[in-house]
XYZ file of C-alpha atoms in Angstrom:
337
model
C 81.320 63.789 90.084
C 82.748 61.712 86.980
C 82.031 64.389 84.651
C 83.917 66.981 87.165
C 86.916 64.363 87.203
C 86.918 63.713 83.187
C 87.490 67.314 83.048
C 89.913 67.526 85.233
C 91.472 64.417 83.299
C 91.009 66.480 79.689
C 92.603 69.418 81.427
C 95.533 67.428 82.773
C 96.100 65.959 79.678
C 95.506 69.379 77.670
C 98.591 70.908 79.712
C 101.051 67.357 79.606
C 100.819 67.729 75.522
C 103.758 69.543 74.315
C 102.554 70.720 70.958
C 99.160 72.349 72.870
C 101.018 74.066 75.904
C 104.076 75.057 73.560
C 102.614 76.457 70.261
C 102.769 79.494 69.875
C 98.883 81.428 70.071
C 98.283 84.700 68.275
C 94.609 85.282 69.208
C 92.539 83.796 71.855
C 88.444 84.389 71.943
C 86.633 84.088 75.207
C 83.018 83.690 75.231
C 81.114 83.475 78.236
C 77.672 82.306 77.564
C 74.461 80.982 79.191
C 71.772 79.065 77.595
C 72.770 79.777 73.957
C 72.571 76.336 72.316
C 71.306 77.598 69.040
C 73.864 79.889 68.891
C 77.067 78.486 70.170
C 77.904 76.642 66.650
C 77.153 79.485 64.542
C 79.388 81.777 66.403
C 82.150 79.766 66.272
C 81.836 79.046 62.359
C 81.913 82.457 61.878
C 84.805 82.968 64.160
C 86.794 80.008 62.422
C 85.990 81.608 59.160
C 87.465 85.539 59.323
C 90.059 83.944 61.303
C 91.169 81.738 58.644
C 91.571 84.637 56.022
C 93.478 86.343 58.391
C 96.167 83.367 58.389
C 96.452 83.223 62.378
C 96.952 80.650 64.967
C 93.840 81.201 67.605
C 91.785 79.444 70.247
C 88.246 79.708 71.043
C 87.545 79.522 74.920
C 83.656 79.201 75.933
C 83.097 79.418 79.447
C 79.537 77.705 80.228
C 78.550 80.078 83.221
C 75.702 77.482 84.447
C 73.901 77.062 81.168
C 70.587 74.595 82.221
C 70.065 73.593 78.404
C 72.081 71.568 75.551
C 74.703 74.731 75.860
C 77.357 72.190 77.341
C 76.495 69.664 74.759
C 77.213 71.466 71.572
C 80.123 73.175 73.187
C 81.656 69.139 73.928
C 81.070 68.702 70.498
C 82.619 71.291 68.988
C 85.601 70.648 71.318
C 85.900 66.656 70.185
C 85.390 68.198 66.362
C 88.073 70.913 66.834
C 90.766 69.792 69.269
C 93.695 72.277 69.944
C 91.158 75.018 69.143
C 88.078 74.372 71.020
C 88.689 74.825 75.184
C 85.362 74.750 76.832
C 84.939 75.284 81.008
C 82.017 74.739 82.689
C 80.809 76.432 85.884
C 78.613 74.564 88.626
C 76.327 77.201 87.807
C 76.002 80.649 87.140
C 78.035 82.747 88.402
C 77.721 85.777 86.552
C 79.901 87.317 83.714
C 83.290 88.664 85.590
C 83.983 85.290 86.611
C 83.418 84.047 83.326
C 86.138 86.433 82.124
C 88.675 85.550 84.899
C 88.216 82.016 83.895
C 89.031 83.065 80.689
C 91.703 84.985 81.048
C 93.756 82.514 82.898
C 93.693 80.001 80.395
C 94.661 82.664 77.565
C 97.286 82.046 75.599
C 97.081 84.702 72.787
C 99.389 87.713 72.157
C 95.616 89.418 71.516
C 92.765 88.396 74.012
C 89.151 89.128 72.206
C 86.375 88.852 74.656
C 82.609 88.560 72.913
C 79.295 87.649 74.190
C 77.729 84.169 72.950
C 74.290 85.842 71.621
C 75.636 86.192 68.087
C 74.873 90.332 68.306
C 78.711 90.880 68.251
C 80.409 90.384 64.615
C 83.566 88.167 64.106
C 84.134 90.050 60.833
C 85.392 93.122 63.057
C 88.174 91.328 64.282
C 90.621 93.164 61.837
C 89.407 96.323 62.523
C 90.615 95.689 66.467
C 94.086 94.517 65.165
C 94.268 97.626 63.105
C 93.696 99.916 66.347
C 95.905 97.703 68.033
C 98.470 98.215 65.925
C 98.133 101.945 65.845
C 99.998 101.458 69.329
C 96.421 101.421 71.573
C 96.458 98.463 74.717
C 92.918 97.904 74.738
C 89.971 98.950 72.008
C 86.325 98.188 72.771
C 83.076 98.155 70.705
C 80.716 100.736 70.178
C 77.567 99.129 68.921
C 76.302 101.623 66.283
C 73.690 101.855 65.675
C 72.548 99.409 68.390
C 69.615 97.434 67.754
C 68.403 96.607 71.072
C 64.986 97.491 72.787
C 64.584 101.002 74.177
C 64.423 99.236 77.755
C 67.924 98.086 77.174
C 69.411 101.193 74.846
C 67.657 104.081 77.699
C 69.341 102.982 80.780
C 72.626 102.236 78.713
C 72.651 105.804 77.564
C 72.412 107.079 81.275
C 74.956 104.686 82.698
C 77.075 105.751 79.698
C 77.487 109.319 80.174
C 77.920 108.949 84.250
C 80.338 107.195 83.595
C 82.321 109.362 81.166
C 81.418 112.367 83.685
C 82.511 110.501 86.654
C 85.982 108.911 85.439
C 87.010 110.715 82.876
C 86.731 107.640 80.121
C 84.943 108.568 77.627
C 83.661 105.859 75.534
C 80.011 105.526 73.978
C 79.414 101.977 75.077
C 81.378 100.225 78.245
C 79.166 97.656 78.285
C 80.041 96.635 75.242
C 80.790 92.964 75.792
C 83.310 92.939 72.095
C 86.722 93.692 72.888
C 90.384 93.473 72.303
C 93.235 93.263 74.712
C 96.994 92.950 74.487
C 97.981 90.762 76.497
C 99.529 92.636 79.146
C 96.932 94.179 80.285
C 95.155 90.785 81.152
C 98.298 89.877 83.197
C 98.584 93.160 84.895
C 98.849 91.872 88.917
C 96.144 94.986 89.575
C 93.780 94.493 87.191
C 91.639 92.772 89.938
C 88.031 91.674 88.908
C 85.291 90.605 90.610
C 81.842 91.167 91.240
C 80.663 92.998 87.936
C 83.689 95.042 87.214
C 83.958 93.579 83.634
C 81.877 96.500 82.588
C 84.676 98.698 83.655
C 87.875 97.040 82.653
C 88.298 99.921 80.533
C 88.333 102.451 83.231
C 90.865 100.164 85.455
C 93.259 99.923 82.779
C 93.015 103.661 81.894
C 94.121 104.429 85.626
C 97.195 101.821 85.113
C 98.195 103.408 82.361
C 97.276 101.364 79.355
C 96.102 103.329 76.221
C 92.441 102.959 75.535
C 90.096 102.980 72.057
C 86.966 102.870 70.766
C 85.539 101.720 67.440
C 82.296 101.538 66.007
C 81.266 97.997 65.421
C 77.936 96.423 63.718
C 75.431 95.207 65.923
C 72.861 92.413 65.167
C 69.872 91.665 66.767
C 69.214 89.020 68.855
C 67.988 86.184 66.862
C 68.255 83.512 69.817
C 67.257 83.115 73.434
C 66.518 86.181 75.898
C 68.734 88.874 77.257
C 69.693 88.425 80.852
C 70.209 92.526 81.154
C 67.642 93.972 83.478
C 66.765 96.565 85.950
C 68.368 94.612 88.814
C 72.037 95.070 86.769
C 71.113 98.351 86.363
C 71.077 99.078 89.938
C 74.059 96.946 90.660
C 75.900 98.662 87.747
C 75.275 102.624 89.820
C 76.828 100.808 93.483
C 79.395 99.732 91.203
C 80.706 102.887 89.561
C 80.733 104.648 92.627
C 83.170 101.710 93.508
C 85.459 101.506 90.895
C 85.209 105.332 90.703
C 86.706 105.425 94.429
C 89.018 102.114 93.965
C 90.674 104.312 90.524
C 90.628 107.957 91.881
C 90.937 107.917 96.228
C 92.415 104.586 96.713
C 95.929 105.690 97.229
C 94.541 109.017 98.669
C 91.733 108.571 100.529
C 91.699 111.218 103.156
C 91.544 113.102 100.211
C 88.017 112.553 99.874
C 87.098 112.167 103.515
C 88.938 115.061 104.777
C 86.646 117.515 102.302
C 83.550 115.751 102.747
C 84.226 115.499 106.908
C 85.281 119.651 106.588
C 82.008 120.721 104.216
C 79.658 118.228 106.814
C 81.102 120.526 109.608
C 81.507 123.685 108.644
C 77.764 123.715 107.364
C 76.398 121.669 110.834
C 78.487 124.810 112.433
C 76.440 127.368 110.268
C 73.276 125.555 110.694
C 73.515 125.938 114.817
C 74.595 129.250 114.561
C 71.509 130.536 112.462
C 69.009 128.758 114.903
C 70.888 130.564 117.715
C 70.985 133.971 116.590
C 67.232 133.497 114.999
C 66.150 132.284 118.445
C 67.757 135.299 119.951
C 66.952 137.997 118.248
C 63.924 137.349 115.645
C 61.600 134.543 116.737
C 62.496 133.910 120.429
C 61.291 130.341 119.898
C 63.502 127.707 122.285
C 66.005 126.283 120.488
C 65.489 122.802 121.719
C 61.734 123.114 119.852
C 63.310 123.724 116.454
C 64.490 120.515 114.376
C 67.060 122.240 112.013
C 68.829 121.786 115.493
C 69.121 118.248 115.209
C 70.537 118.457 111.725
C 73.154 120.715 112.487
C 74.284 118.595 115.192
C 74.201 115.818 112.883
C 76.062 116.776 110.060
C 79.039 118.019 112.697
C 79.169 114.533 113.871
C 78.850 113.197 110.540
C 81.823 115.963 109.803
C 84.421 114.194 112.702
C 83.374 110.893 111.560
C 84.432 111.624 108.145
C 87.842 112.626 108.545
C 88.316 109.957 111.655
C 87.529 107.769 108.509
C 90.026 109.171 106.471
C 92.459 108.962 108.999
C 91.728 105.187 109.274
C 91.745 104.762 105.541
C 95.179 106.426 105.670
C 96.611 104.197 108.323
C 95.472 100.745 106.348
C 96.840 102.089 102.909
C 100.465 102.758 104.982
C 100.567 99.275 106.456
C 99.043 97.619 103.306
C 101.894 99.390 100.880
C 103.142 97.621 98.654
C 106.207 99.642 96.096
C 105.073 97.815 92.704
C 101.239 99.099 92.956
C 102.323 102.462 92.862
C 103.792 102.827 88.584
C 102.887 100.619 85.755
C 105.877 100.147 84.005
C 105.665 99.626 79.973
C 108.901 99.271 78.621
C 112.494 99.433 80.550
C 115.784 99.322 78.833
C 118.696 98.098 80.660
């Protein structure tokens, strides 16, 4: 409870000082990070040093999602050793990397938002390749880790998720996961860039479909040198339910009888083909009852399943009329008046 109410204290205090809530911010860094005490301070050297020879203002926000080792203690240090350019927050516990991000991304103050994992496998001396791309008129550019030098447990199921992805949406980018990534700043203040769950992994697909220009760059990867990987099967799995909902959210949201109505015809028309082949084949070839043959069944099913569908739709239709709202519909870059 006091450390919870020092923060809030620090934070208040943060925010009431004119020079910190005034100055102007060219780049801001957010690292979310769990149990990476070995490698908290070397990041952030080698953040502060290509930085420095680039001759920018910055700030370095770590976000401790839950970290049960000295994670928040080297992070407080660093922070009383670099005020004005050191923010840390610290969740209760973990709550997973998308909230890490939105916490992040709220206290951001750059003109360019860099996000980078706290494992020391992304390198700071990229950073001017990013502006470059930036400048070259792009709204978001994201890492391609090449070559990546990972475990094949890790690199396999990447590659799969990968390439649905570019099938399924249309993005086609060689690494979404890729944790090392620049943003201009509108694009972390776009109202519909909503994130939860785990849709960091496909920020870059979200701000495709608003209309932001997206990038890719090949970036050098470095093995992990501290701690363990928290990537596993289970995120795997989570990462499939999740592209088939950000693929609906991006494509059918606005539209969504569009996919019900075809999917509710196909379901029908195929139940109605189904029934009619069992009839006529009871009739005329095998004179078995009809009653006795399962394919019945399925028939029946799928017409169900083929009215349910497009009742869906329907219902989809009537929520996204009543829930309209004019300013989702465009994405508006520049307006001269």
């Amino acid at each position: 409870m006091q450390q919870s109410e020092m923060a809030i204290k620090e934070h208040a205090s943060e925010l009431a000082t004119p020079e910190l809530s005034s100055r102007h911010i060219d780049i801001t860094i957010v690292v979310p990070l769990m149990n990476e005490q070995e490698s908290v301070r070397i990041l952030f050297e080698r953040i502060q040093a290509q930085i420095n020879q680039l001759g920018k203002s910055y700030e370095i926000i770590f976000v401790d999602d839950g970290s049960t080792d000295k994670t928040f203690e080297v992070l407080k240090a660093l922070h009383e050793e670099n005020p004005g350019v050191v923010r840390v927050v610290r969740f209760r516990r973990n709550f997973g990397k998308t909230p890490g991000l939105v916490a992040g991304f709220e206290r951001a103050r750059g003109d360019v938002v860099f996000t980078m994992d706290g494992d020391l496998q992304d390198d700071p001396q990229e950073i001017p390749r990013y502006l470059e791309k930036l400048d070259e008129g792009y709204d978001l550019v994201t890492g391609w880790k090449f070559p990546r030098l990972d475990p094949i447990s890790k690199t396999f199921p990447s590659r799969i998720f990968n390439g649905m992805v570019s099938q399924l949406t249309g993005v086609h980018l060689h690494d979404i996961n890729c944790g090392f990534k620049a943003y201009r700043r509108e694009v972390i203040e776009d109202p519909h860039l909503k994130l939860y769950g785990d849709f960091h992994r496909f920020i870059p697909v979200i701000a495709q479909s608003r209309g932001f220009r997206v990038a890719e760059i090949k970036v050098t990867h470095h093995p992990r040198q501290f701690g363990v990987s928290k990537f596993g099967a289970k995120r795997f799995a989570q990462g499939l339910i999740d592209l088939m909902n950000i693929l609906f959210l991006t494509t059918f949201l606005r539209r969504p009888l569009r996919l019900f109505a075809p999917l509710g015809f196909w379901s029908f028309v195929l139940g109605v083909l189904i029934d009619l082949f069992i009839v006529l084949r009871s009739y005329f070839w095998i004179h078995e009852p009809i009653h006795q043959q399962p394919m019945l069944f399925v028939g029946i099913l799928l017409m169900i399943f083929g009215v349910q569908f497009f009742l869906a739709g329907l219902q989809s239709e009537m929520i996204r009329h009543y829930a309209f709202q004019r300013d989702e519909e465009y994405s508006i870059r520049q307006e001269l008046v």
